[in-house]
């Protein structure tokens, strides 16, 4: 719904943003009887003709956030979701639980992070039941009994059974096992009953709603079954407060401006959008932690090209993951991160990444013969890495810590040796240390904690200086985890919404 005359003038909760955190938190509140309004600045993207079109989705960024960001040396749009469902409309839906070590980062990063960050204010055991709820809500498909070193795992069966392994992946699974590794089938929010194994998945919109998004799993059911409304292509232009409370908002959408009263305001505009919102509306309360410690995983890319076609470019191959290097035990232990199989979006994307041009025929041959994995190195929090508002626009400053680069090299050397032993192939690897636009897994800019001097939110994700303003996206995370943050964002959103209902 977008027209103002369809809306109530008072809501129990207004949720700004419909991604993993906002969509989930709003659904939980609505399912418990709260009157909820979702506010989304992006559109409902229903241009099905371009759902799987590489030029439209990857080059023209039709579904990405339309705001130009100043990255210092460049100004451009980032590859983050800018439509209803946020980045869950475009993500790969690999939903992994982190390990116990992720909640006590001081044991590995004590030399590099502040003492206040050595332990999360909420331990894994507190979030554990919400991880299970999140896995059920997003109808995850996975194998519960497999060995996944260093990570926490679901004890009961997943709601769905994953797709059968592609022949190429059966070969890889055997190869890794022979080398003493523990490859596992990725638990994913993909319904195998309606998945048609598109070769392109992350970065594209699923044409069959097989891949779980917050729009399909949360926002749409909240509107259909409970007391929720949705305004798309709508922005908050003013926030009204009285003392320590938000009382209402002024909104502007396609059909004009209107006001709503709110008992709760839940921000879930992402690790970039949420601090920008607070800054633009004068809601920081002078807390210098808001906007600081912007983090996103440092990527390590591994590619093998086989003599024979692998099925890449024709079928879905993103099925295998490894966490054998999550804790690197060579000499002094180092915490690295996980590795997962990834598809290449297409030949146009390949061409854009090469330092020299290649004919289209060679690009097609390389695409059809590739095996690609991506490793994620946890980006350490640094106050100098920050999201800012300048001249009414967004500016981001980010540089990886030298220890991040060091750990990326450890991962590249370790798993690179494994990739080089794939039969009948040549391989190469690279560290994406200068990437700005493909900001995988942004978190950290409004971290939670027990002390307002070192955090923006309390342990319940409420702003320290406000009584009814909460944050439900990845901004809350004090460290970036060794796995993708989506499941943790969803689980924490369920936790926060449960406290409010």
Short mmCIF file of C-alpha atoms in Angstrom, two decimals:
data_model
loop_
_atom_site.label_atom_id
_atom_site.label_comp_id
_atom_site.label_asym_id
_atom_site.label_seq_id
_atom_site.Cartn_x
_atom_site.Cartn_y
_atom_site.Cartn_z
CA UNK A 1 0.00 0.00 0.00
CA UNK A 2 1.30 3.43 -0.88
CA UNK A 3 -1.64 5.81 -0.77
CA UNK A 4 -1.93 7.81 2.43
CA UNK A 5 -5.73 7.39 2.72
CA UNK A 6 -5.31 3.63 3.20
CA UNK A 7 -3.15 4.12 6.28
CA UNK A 8 -3.87 4.46 9.96
CA UNK A 9 -2.64 7.68 11.56
CA UNK A 10 -1.26 5.76 14.56
CA UNK A 11 0.89 2.66 14.71
CA UNK A 12 2.31 0.60 17.52
CA UNK A 13 5.55 0.42 15.52
CA UNK A 14 6.98 2.07 12.42
CA UNK A 15 9.77 0.03 10.85
CA UNK A 16 12.10 1.89 8.48
CA UNK A 17 13.57 -0.64 6.05
CA UNK A 18 12.28 -4.03 4.88
CA UNK A 19 15.49 -6.08 4.70
CA UNK A 20 16.61 -8.96 6.90
CA UNK A 21 16.26 -7.01 10.14
CA UNK A 22 13.32 -4.72 9.45
CA UNK A 23 11.16 -7.22 7.62
CA UNK A 24 11.71 -9.84 10.31
CA UNK A 25 11.19 -7.53 13.30
CA UNK A 26 8.02 -6.08 11.77
CA UNK A 27 6.65 -9.54 11.08
CA UNK A 28 7.25 -10.67 14.65
CA UNK A 29 5.53 -7.56 16.06
CA UNK A 30 2.59 -7.87 13.68
CA UNK A 31 2.17 -11.57 14.44
CA UNK A 32 1.80 -10.65 18.11
CA UNK A 33 -0.97 -8.18 17.52
CA UNK A 34 0.93 -4.94 16.95
CA UNK A 35 -0.19 -2.44 14.33
CA UNK A 36 2.93 -2.10 12.11
CA UNK A 37 3.87 0.24 9.29
CA UNK A 38 6.80 -0.70 7.06
CA UNK A 39 8.46 2.30 5.37
CA UNK A 40 10.67 1.47 2.38
CA UNK A 41 12.45 4.09 0.26
CA UNK A 42 12.85 1.62 -2.62
CA UNK A 43 10.13 0.28 -4.94
CA UNK A 44 8.43 -3.06 -5.18
CA UNK A 45 10.58 -4.42 -8.00
CA UNK A 46 8.34 -6.42 -10.35
CA UNK A 47 10.11 -5.99 -13.70
CA UNK A 48 10.31 -9.75 -14.27
CA UNK A 49 11.90 -9.36 -17.71
CA UNK A 50 15.14 -8.22 -16.07
CA UNK A 51 15.17 -10.44 -12.96
CA UNK A 52 17.93 -12.58 -14.50
CA UNK A 53 19.35 -10.04 -16.96
CA UNK A 54 23.06 -9.47 -16.31
CA UNK A 55 23.28 -6.03 -17.88
CA UNK A 56 20.24 -4.75 -16.01
CA UNK A 57 21.11 -6.24 -12.64
CA UNK A 58 24.92 -6.18 -12.52
CA UNK A 59 25.94 -3.32 -14.82
CA UNK A 60 22.98 -0.91 -14.60
CA UNK A 61 22.23 -1.92 -10.98
CA UNK A 62 18.48 -1.64 -11.47
CA UNK A 63 17.69 -3.16 -8.05
CA UNK A 64 20.50 -1.48 -6.11
CA UNK A 65 20.28 1.53 -3.81
CA UNK A 66 20.11 4.61 -6.03
CA UNK A 67 22.16 6.91 -3.80
CA UNK A 68 25.59 8.03 -4.98
CA UNK A 69 28.22 7.49 -2.29
CA UNK A 70 31.48 9.38 -1.98
CA UNK A 71 34.20 6.79 -1.37
CA UNK A 72 37.01 9.33 -1.51
CA UNK A 73 38.74 8.26 -4.70
CA UNK A 74 35.44 7.54 -6.45
CA UNK A 75 31.73 8.36 -6.40
CA UNK A 76 29.31 5.59 -7.35
CA UNK A 77 26.39 3.43 -6.28
CA UNK A 78 27.16 0.44 -4.08
CA UNK A 79 25.87 -3.07 -4.75
CA UNK A 80 23.36 -3.09 -1.89
CA UNK A 81 19.66 -3.77 -2.20
CA UNK A 82 17.56 -0.70 -2.90
CA UNK A 83 14.15 -2.34 -3.26
CA UNK A 84 11.50 -3.87 -1.01
CA UNK A 85 13.18 -6.74 0.76
CA UNK A 86 16.48 -4.87 0.86
CA UNK A 87 19.56 -6.94 0.21
CA UNK A 88 17.64 -10.17 0.91
CA UNK A 89 16.06 -9.65 -2.51
CA UNK A 90 19.54 -10.10 -4.00
CA UNK A 91 21.60 -12.14 -1.53
CA UNK A 92 22.76 -15.73 -1.91
CA UNK A 93 20.66 -16.96 1.07
CA UNK A 94 23.55 -18.86 2.65
CA UNK A 95 22.42 -18.69 6.28
CA UNK A 96 25.12 -19.97 8.64
CA UNK A 97 25.24 -19.87 12.40
CA UNK A 98 28.52 -18.42 13.68
CA UNK A 99 30.77 -20.18 16.18
CA UNK A 100 31.21 -19.65 19.91
CA UNK A 101 34.51 -17.90 19.11
CA UNK A 102 32.59 -15.18 17.27
CA UNK A 103 30.95 -14.06 20.50
CA UNK A 104 34.27 -13.77 22.36
CA UNK A 105 36.46 -12.05 19.76
CA UNK A 106 38.97 -10.91 22.36
CA UNK A 107 40.54 -14.37 22.48
CA UNK A 108 41.86 -13.87 18.93
CA UNK A 109 41.80 -10.10 18.42
CA UNK A 110 42.71 -8.88 21.90
CA UNK A 111 45.75 -7.01 20.56
CA UNK A 112 43.72 -5.23 17.91
CA UNK A 113 40.35 -4.35 19.44
CA UNK A 114 39.22 -2.38 22.47
CA UNK A 115 38.73 -4.29 25.72
CA UNK A 116 35.00 -3.45 25.62
CA UNK A 117 34.69 -5.63 22.50
CA UNK A 118 36.31 -8.77 23.82
CA UNK A 119 32.88 -10.28 24.51
CA UNK A 120 29.53 -9.53 22.91
CA UNK A 121 26.96 -8.18 25.41
CA UNK A 122 24.66 -11.05 24.35
CA UNK A 123 26.21 -14.56 24.21
CA UNK A 124 25.47 -17.26 21.66
CA UNK A 125 23.25 -19.16 24.11
CA UNK A 126 20.87 -16.19 24.30
CA UNK A 127 20.54 -16.07 20.52
CA UNK A 128 20.42 -19.85 19.98
CA UNK A 129 16.60 -20.25 20.14
CA UNK A 130 16.19 -17.29 17.80
CA UNK A 131 18.58 -18.86 15.29
CA UNK A 132 16.26 -21.87 15.21
CA UNK A 133 13.22 -19.60 14.74
CA UNK A 134 15.00 -17.73 11.96
CA UNK A 135 15.85 -20.97 10.15
CA UNK A 136 12.22 -22.04 10.35
CA UNK A 137 10.84 -18.67 9.30
CA UNK A 138 13.07 -18.52 6.24
CA UNK A 139 12.29 -22.18 5.41
CA UNK A 140 15.92 -23.21 5.25
CA UNK A 141 17.07 -26.35 3.48
CA UNK A 142 20.11 -28.12 4.91
CA UNK A 143 21.67 -31.26 6.33
CA UNK A 144 21.73 -31.06 10.12
CA UNK A 145 24.14 -33.92 10.86
CA UNK A 146 27.17 -32.92 8.81
CA UNK A 147 30.52 -31.89 10.24
CA UNK A 148 31.05 -28.12 10.14
CA UNK A 149 34.26 -27.31 12.05
CA UNK A 150 34.20 -24.38 14.50
CA UNK A 151 30.56 -23.35 13.84
CA UNK A 152 27.42 -23.89 15.87
CA UNK A 153 24.89 -26.13 14.16
CA UNK A 154 21.22 -26.91 14.28
CA UNK A 155 20.49 -30.09 16.24
CA UNK A 156 17.12 -30.94 14.66
CA UNK A 157 16.24 -31.40 11.01
CA UNK A 158 15.98 -28.31 8.81
CA UNK A 159 12.57 -27.45 7.38
CA UNK A 160 13.75 -28.46 3.89
CA UNK A 161 16.17 -30.87 2.22
CA UNK A 162 18.81 -29.27 -0.05
CA UNK A 163 19.08 -29.82 -3.77
CA UNK A 164 21.10 -32.87 -4.82
CA UNK A 165 24.76 -32.09 -5.40
CA UNK A 166 25.73 -31.21 -8.94
CA UNK A 167 28.18 -33.76 -10.46
CA UNK A 168 30.96 -31.15 -10.36
CA UNK A 169 30.33 -30.65 -6.67
CA UNK A 170 30.38 -34.37 -5.95
CA UNK A 171 33.84 -34.42 -7.54
CA UNK A 172 34.93 -31.44 -5.43
CA UNK A 173 33.54 -32.95 -2.26
CA UNK A 174 35.59 -36.11 -2.83
CA UNK A 175 38.67 -34.07 -3.72
CA UNK A 176 38.49 -32.00 -0.54
CA UNK A 177 37.86 -35.03 1.64
CA UNK A 178 40.90 -36.84 0.24
CA UNK A 179 42.98 -33.85 1.35
CA UNK A 180 41.63 -34.12 4.90
CA UNK A 181 39.11 -31.28 4.71
CA UNK A 182 35.44 -31.26 5.76
CA UNK A 183 33.33 -29.86 2.91
CA UNK A 184 29.67 -29.45 3.82
CA UNK A 185 26.48 -28.71 1.95
CA UNK A 186 25.57 -25.08 2.57
CA UNK A 187 22.35 -24.54 4.53
CA UNK A 188 20.36 -22.12 2.41
CA UNK A 189 17.07 -20.32 2.39
CA UNK A 190 16.16 -21.86 -0.96
CA UNK A 191 13.05 -23.99 -1.44
CA UNK A 192 14.13 -26.97 -3.58
CA UNK A 193 10.52 -27.64 -4.56
CA UNK A 194 10.37 -24.56 -6.78
CA UNK A 195 14.07 -23.88 -7.46
CA UNK A 196 14.96 -24.34 -11.13
CA UNK A 197 18.73 -24.22 -10.48
CA UNK A 198 19.38 -20.91 -12.24
CA UNK A 199 23.14 -20.49 -12.81
CA UNK A 200 22.87 -16.94 -11.51
CA UNK A 201 21.60 -16.58 -7.97
CA UNK A 202 23.34 -13.97 -5.80
CA UNK A 203 22.92 -10.48 -7.23
CA UNK A 204 19.78 -11.41 -9.13
CA UNK A 205 16.09 -11.59 -8.22
CA UNK A 206 14.72 -15.11 -7.95
CA UNK A 207 12.06 -15.51 -10.66
CA UNK A 208 10.20 -18.23 -8.74
CA UNK A 209 10.37 -16.92 -5.15
CA UNK A 210 12.35 -20.04 -4.28
CA UNK A 211 15.05 -18.02 -2.53
CA UNK A 212 13.78 -16.66 0.78
CA UNK A 213 13.60 -12.87 1.03
CA UNK A 214 12.28 -10.82 3.91
CA UNK A 215 9.63 -9.46 1.55
CA UNK A 216 8.23 -12.91 0.76
CA UNK A 217 8.74 -14.55 4.16
CA UNK A 218 7.92 -11.63 6.45
CA UNK A 219 6.53 -8.41 4.99
CA UNK A 220 3.94 -9.94 2.65
CA UNK A 221 2.61 -12.37 5.33
CA UNK A 222 2.52 -9.55 7.89
CA UNK A 223 0.30 -7.57 5.52
CA UNK A 224 -1.86 -10.51 4.45
CA UNK A 225 -2.40 -12.13 7.84
CA UNK A 226 -1.81 -9.43 10.47
CA UNK A 227 -2.07 -5.70 11.13
CA UNK A 228 0.67 -4.35 8.86
CA UNK A 229 0.87 -1.76 6.10
CA UNK A 230 3.66 -1.07 3.63
CA UNK A 231 4.66 2.21 2.04
CA UNK A 232 7.21 1.83 -0.75
CA UNK A 233 9.05 4.66 -2.53
CA UNK A 234 8.56 6.59 0.69
CA UNK A 235 11.05 8.50 2.82
CA UNK A 236 10.95 9.85 6.35
CA UNK A 237 11.36 13.61 6.06
CA UNK A 238 10.99 14.48 9.76
CA UNK A 239 11.00 12.70 13.11
CA UNK A 240 9.06 14.26 15.97
CA UNK A 241 10.27 13.68 19.52
CA UNK A 242 9.27 14.63 23.04
CA UNK A 243 12.09 14.29 25.52
CA UNK A 244 13.56 10.80 25.13
CA UNK A 245 10.73 9.48 22.97
CA UNK A 246 9.86 9.46 19.30
CA UNK A 247 6.21 10.48 18.91
CA UNK A 248 5.66 10.50 15.17
CA UNK A 249 7.05 10.84 11.68
CA UNK A 250 6.41 12.86 8.57
CA UNK A 251 6.58 10.77 5.42
CA UNK A 252 6.78 11.68 1.76
CA UNK A 253 5.88 9.20 -0.96
CA UNK A 254 4.52 9.02 -4.46
CA UNK A 255 1.14 10.26 -3.30
CA UNK A 256 2.32 13.20 -1.26
CA UNK A 257 3.20 13.87 2.35
CA UNK A 258 1.46 12.59 5.47
CA UNK A 259 2.05 12.09 9.18
CA UNK A 260 1.82 9.08 11.43
CA UNK A 261 2.10 8.70 15.19
CA UNK A 262 4.28 5.88 16.51
CA UNK A 263 4.78 4.21 19.87
CA UNK A 264 7.99 2.58 18.60
CA UNK A 265 10.46 3.45 15.86
CA UNK A 266 12.60 0.58 14.60
CA UNK A 267 15.44 1.51 12.27
CA UNK A 268 16.58 -1.14 9.83
CA UNK A 269 17.98 0.82 6.90
CA UNK A 270 21.30 -1.07 6.88
CA UNK A 271 24.75 -0.34 8.23
CA UNK A 272 24.98 2.62 5.85
CA UNK A 273 21.41 3.88 5.89
CA UNK A 274 20.74 3.67 9.62
CA UNK A 275 23.56 5.95 10.85
CA UNK A 276 22.82 8.33 7.97
CA UNK A 277 19.17 8.45 9.09
CA UNK A 278 20.18 9.25 12.66
CA UNK A 279 22.59 11.96 11.53
CA UNK A 280 20.19 13.57 9.07
CA UNK A 281 17.38 13.72 11.63
CA UNK A 282 19.51 14.94 14.54
CA UNK A 283 19.01 11.78 16.55
CA UNK A 284 22.60 10.88 17.42
CA UNK A 285 22.40 12.38 20.91
CA UNK A 286 26.05 13.36 20.57
CA UNK A 287 27.13 9.71 20.60
CA UNK A 288 30.37 9.58 18.60
CA UNK A 289 30.02 5.82 18.02
CA UNK A 290 27.20 6.32 15.51
CA UNK A 291 28.63 5.93 12.02
CA UNK A 292 32.00 4.59 13.22
CA UNK A 293 33.46 1.11 12.86
CA UNK A 294 31.96 0.42 9.42
CA UNK A 295 32.90 -3.16 8.52
CA UNK A 296 32.44 -5.52 5.60
CA UNK A 297 34.18 -8.80 4.98
CA UNK A 298 37.48 -8.86 3.12
CA UNK A 299 37.00 -11.22 0.20
CA UNK A 300 39.52 -13.79 -0.99
CA UNK A 301 38.60 -15.18 -4.42
CA UNK A 302 39.70 -18.61 -5.65
CA UNK A 303 39.12 -19.64 -9.28
CA UNK A 304 39.96 -22.88 -11.05
CA UNK A 305 39.46 -23.34 -14.80
CA UNK A 306 39.00 -26.94 -15.88
CA UNK A 307 39.69 -28.51 -19.24
CA UNK A 308 36.09 -29.72 -19.46
CA UNK A 309 32.92 -27.73 -18.72
CA UNK A 310 31.85 -27.71 -15.08
CA UNK A 311 28.23 -26.69 -15.56
CA UNK A 312 28.89 -23.11 -14.49
CA UNK A 313 26.83 -20.66 -16.52
CA UNK A 314 24.20 -23.36 -17.08
CA UNK A 315 23.23 -24.69 -13.65
CA UNK A 316 23.24 -23.81 -9.95
CA UNK A 317 26.61 -24.71 -8.38
CA UNK A 318 26.67 -22.76 -5.12
CA UNK A 319 26.37 -25.73 -2.78
CA UNK A 320 29.61 -26.37 -0.89
CA UNK A 321 31.28 -24.62 2.02
CA UNK A 322 34.38 -25.14 4.19
CA UNK A 323 35.32 -23.91 7.64
CA UNK A 324 38.55 -25.90 8.12
CA UNK A 325 40.48 -22.60 8.10
CA UNK A 326 38.04 -20.75 10.37
CA UNK A 327 40.69 -21.02 13.07
CA UNK A 328 44.09 -21.27 11.40
CA UNK A 329 46.32 -23.37 13.65
CA UNK A 330 49.69 -22.91 11.97
CA UNK A 331 51.94 -21.61 14.75
CA UNK A 332 50.00 -18.91 16.61
CA UNK A 333 46.24 -19.47 16.02
CA UNK A 334 44.56 -16.88 13.79
CA UNK A 335 40.83 -16.54 13.24
CA UNK A 336 40.15 -16.38 9.50
CA UNK A 337 36.62 -17.18 8.32
CA UNK A 338 34.52 -19.38 6.10
CA UNK A 339 34.80 -20.30 2.42
CA UNK A 340 31.84 -20.92 0.13
CA UNK A 341 31.24 -21.74 -3.48
CA UNK A 342 30.14 -18.81 -5.62
CA UNK A 343 28.78 -18.37 -9.14
CA UNK A 344 30.25 -15.79 -11.51
CA UNK A 345 27.38 -13.42 -12.46
CA UNK A 346 28.16 -13.61 -16.20
CA UNK A 347 30.51 -12.68 -19.01
CA UNK A 348 29.87 -8.94 -18.72
CA UNK A 349 30.95 -9.04 -15.09
CA UNK A 350 34.01 -11.11 -16.01
CA UNK A 351 34.97 -8.63 -18.71
CA UNK A 352 34.68 -5.74 -16.28
CA UNK A 353 37.08 -7.38 -13.83
CA UNK A 354 39.84 -8.22 -16.31
CA UNK A 355 42.82 -5.89 -16.76
CA UNK A 356 42.67 -6.48 -20.53
CA UNK A 357 39.86 -7.23 -23.02
CA UNK A 358 39.07 -10.75 -24.19
CA UNK A 359 36.80 -11.87 -27.03
CA UNK A 360 33.31 -12.93 -25.99
CA UNK A 361 33.94 -16.51 -27.14
CA UNK A 362 36.86 -16.89 -24.73
CA UNK A 363 34.85 -15.37 -21.91
CA UNK A 364 32.06 -17.87 -22.53
CA UNK A 365 34.55 -20.74 -22.51
CA UNK A 366 36.05 -19.54 -19.23
CA UNK A 367 32.61 -19.13 -17.64
CA UNK A 368 31.58 -22.64 -18.65
CA UNK A 369 34.74 -24.17 -17.17
CA UNK A 370 35.09 -22.26 -13.93
CA UNK A 371 34.93 -23.32 -10.30
CA UNK A 372 34.85 -20.34 -7.95
CA UNK A 373 35.04 -20.11 -4.17
CA UNK A 374 35.04 -16.99 -2.01
CA UNK A 375 36.56 -16.69 1.44
CA UNK A 376 35.44 -14.11 3.98
CA UNK A 377 37.97 -12.56 6.35
CA UNK A 378 36.48 -10.83 9.38
CA UNK A 379 36.99 -7.08 9.07
CA UNK A 380 38.18 -5.68 12.40
CA UNK A 381 36.35 -2.64 13.81
CA UNK A 382 38.25 0.64 13.44
CA UNK A 383 36.87 4.03 14.46
CA UNK A 384 38.47 5.57 11.35
CA UNK A 385 36.24 3.43 9.11
CA UNK A 386 33.05 5.41 9.09
CA UNK A 387 29.85 6.45 7.38
CA UNK A 388 29.33 10.21 7.25
CA UNK A 389 26.90 12.83 5.95
CA UNK A 390 28.58 15.53 3.89
CA UNK A 391 26.78 18.27 2.02
CA UNK A 392 23.55 16.33 2.33
CA UNK A 393 25.13 13.24 0.73
CA UNK A 394 26.75 10.06 2.01
CA UNK A 395 30.50 9.65 2.35
CA UNK A 396 32.32 6.47 3.41
CA UNK A 397 35.90 6.04 4.50
CA UNK A 398 37.19 2.51 4.82
CA UNK A 399 40.56 0.78 4.85
CA UNK A 400 41.26 -2.76 5.95
CA UNK A 401 43.47 -3.28 8.99
CA UNK A 402 46.94 -4.70 8.19
CA UNK A 403 46.00 -7.74 10.27
CA UNK A 404 42.99 -8.30 8.00
CA UNK A 405 45.31 -8.40 4.97
CA UNK A 406 47.71 -10.71 6.80
CA UNK A 407 44.93 -13.19 7.57
CA UNK A 408 43.65 -12.97 4.00
CA UNK A 409 47.08 -14.03 2.80
CA UNK A 410 47.02 -16.98 5.20
CA UNK A 411 43.70 -18.09 3.74
CA UNK A 412 44.84 -17.53 0.15
CA UNK A 413 47.99 -19.60 0.68
CA UNK A 414 46.22 -22.41 2.52
CA UNK A 415 43.15 -22.94 0.35
CA UNK A 416 44.95 -21.85 -2.82
CA UNK A 417 47.13 -24.95 -2.49
CA UNK A 418 43.96 -27.08 -2.33
CA UNK A 419 42.49 -25.43 -5.42
CA UNK A 420 45.71 -26.03 -7.38
CA UNK A 421 45.26 -29.76 -6.87
CA UNK A 422 41.84 -29.95 -8.53
CA UNK A 423 42.33 -32.42 -11.39
CA UNK A 424 42.72 -31.12 -14.96
CA UNK A 425 42.64 -27.46 -14.01
CA UNK A 426 44.64 -24.29 -13.59
CA UNK A 427 43.87 -21.95 -10.71
CA UNK A 428 44.53 -18.49 -9.40
CA UNK A 429 43.47 -16.44 -6.38
CA UNK A 430 43.20 -12.79 -5.40
CA UNK A 431 42.50 -10.64 -2.33
CA UNK A 432 39.82 -8.01 -2.91
CA UNK A 433 41.50 -5.51 -0.60
CA UNK A 434 40.54 -2.40 -2.58
CA UNK A 435 36.90 -3.28 -3.25
CA UNK A 436 34.46 -0.50 -2.40
CA UNK A 437 31.25 -1.18 -4.32
CA UNK A 438 30.75 -4.91 -3.69
CA UNK A 439 30.40 -4.31 0.02
CA UNK A 440 29.53 -7.82 1.19
CA UNK A 441 28.00 -8.02 4.65
CA UNK A 442 28.06 -4.40 5.90
CA UNK A 443 27.77 -4.16 9.69
CA UNK A 444 28.88 -2.30 12.79
CA UNK A 445 27.99 1.39 12.55
CA UNK A 446 25.64 1.47 15.57
CA UNK A 447 27.06 -1.32 17.68
CA UNK A 448 25.39 -2.53 20.84
CA UNK A 449 27.09 -2.71 24.21
CA UNK A 450 26.78 -2.03 27.91
CA UNK A 451 28.58 1.32 27.99
CA UNK A 452 27.43 4.43 26.04
CA UNK A 453 31.07 5.52 25.84
CA UNK A 454 31.92 2.58 23.56
CA UNK A 455 28.56 1.74 21.94
CA UNK A 456 25.51 3.35 20.36
CA UNK A 457 22.88 0.84 21.55
CA UNK A 458 22.21 -1.05 24.74
CA UNK A 459 22.12 -4.87 24.80
CA UNK A 460 18.48 -4.77 23.64
CA UNK A 461 19.47 -2.64 20.62
CA UNK A 462 17.79 0.50 21.91
CA UNK A 463 19.61 3.80 21.45
CA UNK A 464 21.20 4.69 24.77
CA UNK A 465 19.67 8.16 24.77
CA UNK A 466 16.17 7.26 23.49
CA UNK A 467 13.44 5.21 25.14
CA UNK A 468 11.56 3.91 22.10
CA UNK A 469 14.04 3.95 19.20
CA UNK A 470 15.58 0.57 18.33
CA UNK A 471 17.92 -0.71 15.61
CA UNK A 472 17.25 -4.11 14.04
CA UNK A 473 19.78 -4.39 11.19
CA UNK A 474 23.46 -5.32 10.94
CA UNK A 475 24.47 -1.97 12.40
CA UNK A 476 24.18 -3.50 15.87
CA UNK A 477 27.08 -5.94 15.46
CA UNK A 478 30.27 -5.00 17.40
CA UNK A 479 32.40 -7.35 15.25
CA UNK A 480 31.73 -8.77 11.81
CA UNK A 481 31.76 -12.54 12.50
CA UNK A 482 33.56 -15.16 10.44
CA UNK A 483 30.40 -16.04 8.48
CA UNK A 484 27.83 -14.03 6.55
CA UNK A 485 25.77 -11.97 9.03
CA UNK A 486 22.28 -12.49 7.54
CA UNK A 487 21.12 -15.26 9.88
CA UNK A 488 22.48 -13.41 12.92
CA UNK A 489 20.67 -10.22 11.83
CA UNK A 490 17.42 -12.17 11.41
CA UNK A 491 17.83 -13.95 14.77
CA UNK A 492 18.64 -10.72 16.60
CA UNK A 493 15.66 -8.97 14.98
CA UNK A 494 13.42 -11.74 16.35
CA UNK A 495 15.05 -11.31 19.78
CA UNK A 496 14.55 -7.54 19.81
CA UNK A 497 10.96 -7.73 18.55
CA UNK A 498 10.17 -10.39 21.16
CA UNK A 499 11.29 -7.98 23.88
CA UNK A 500 8.92 -5.36 22.48
CA UNK A 501 5.86 -7.55 22.18
#
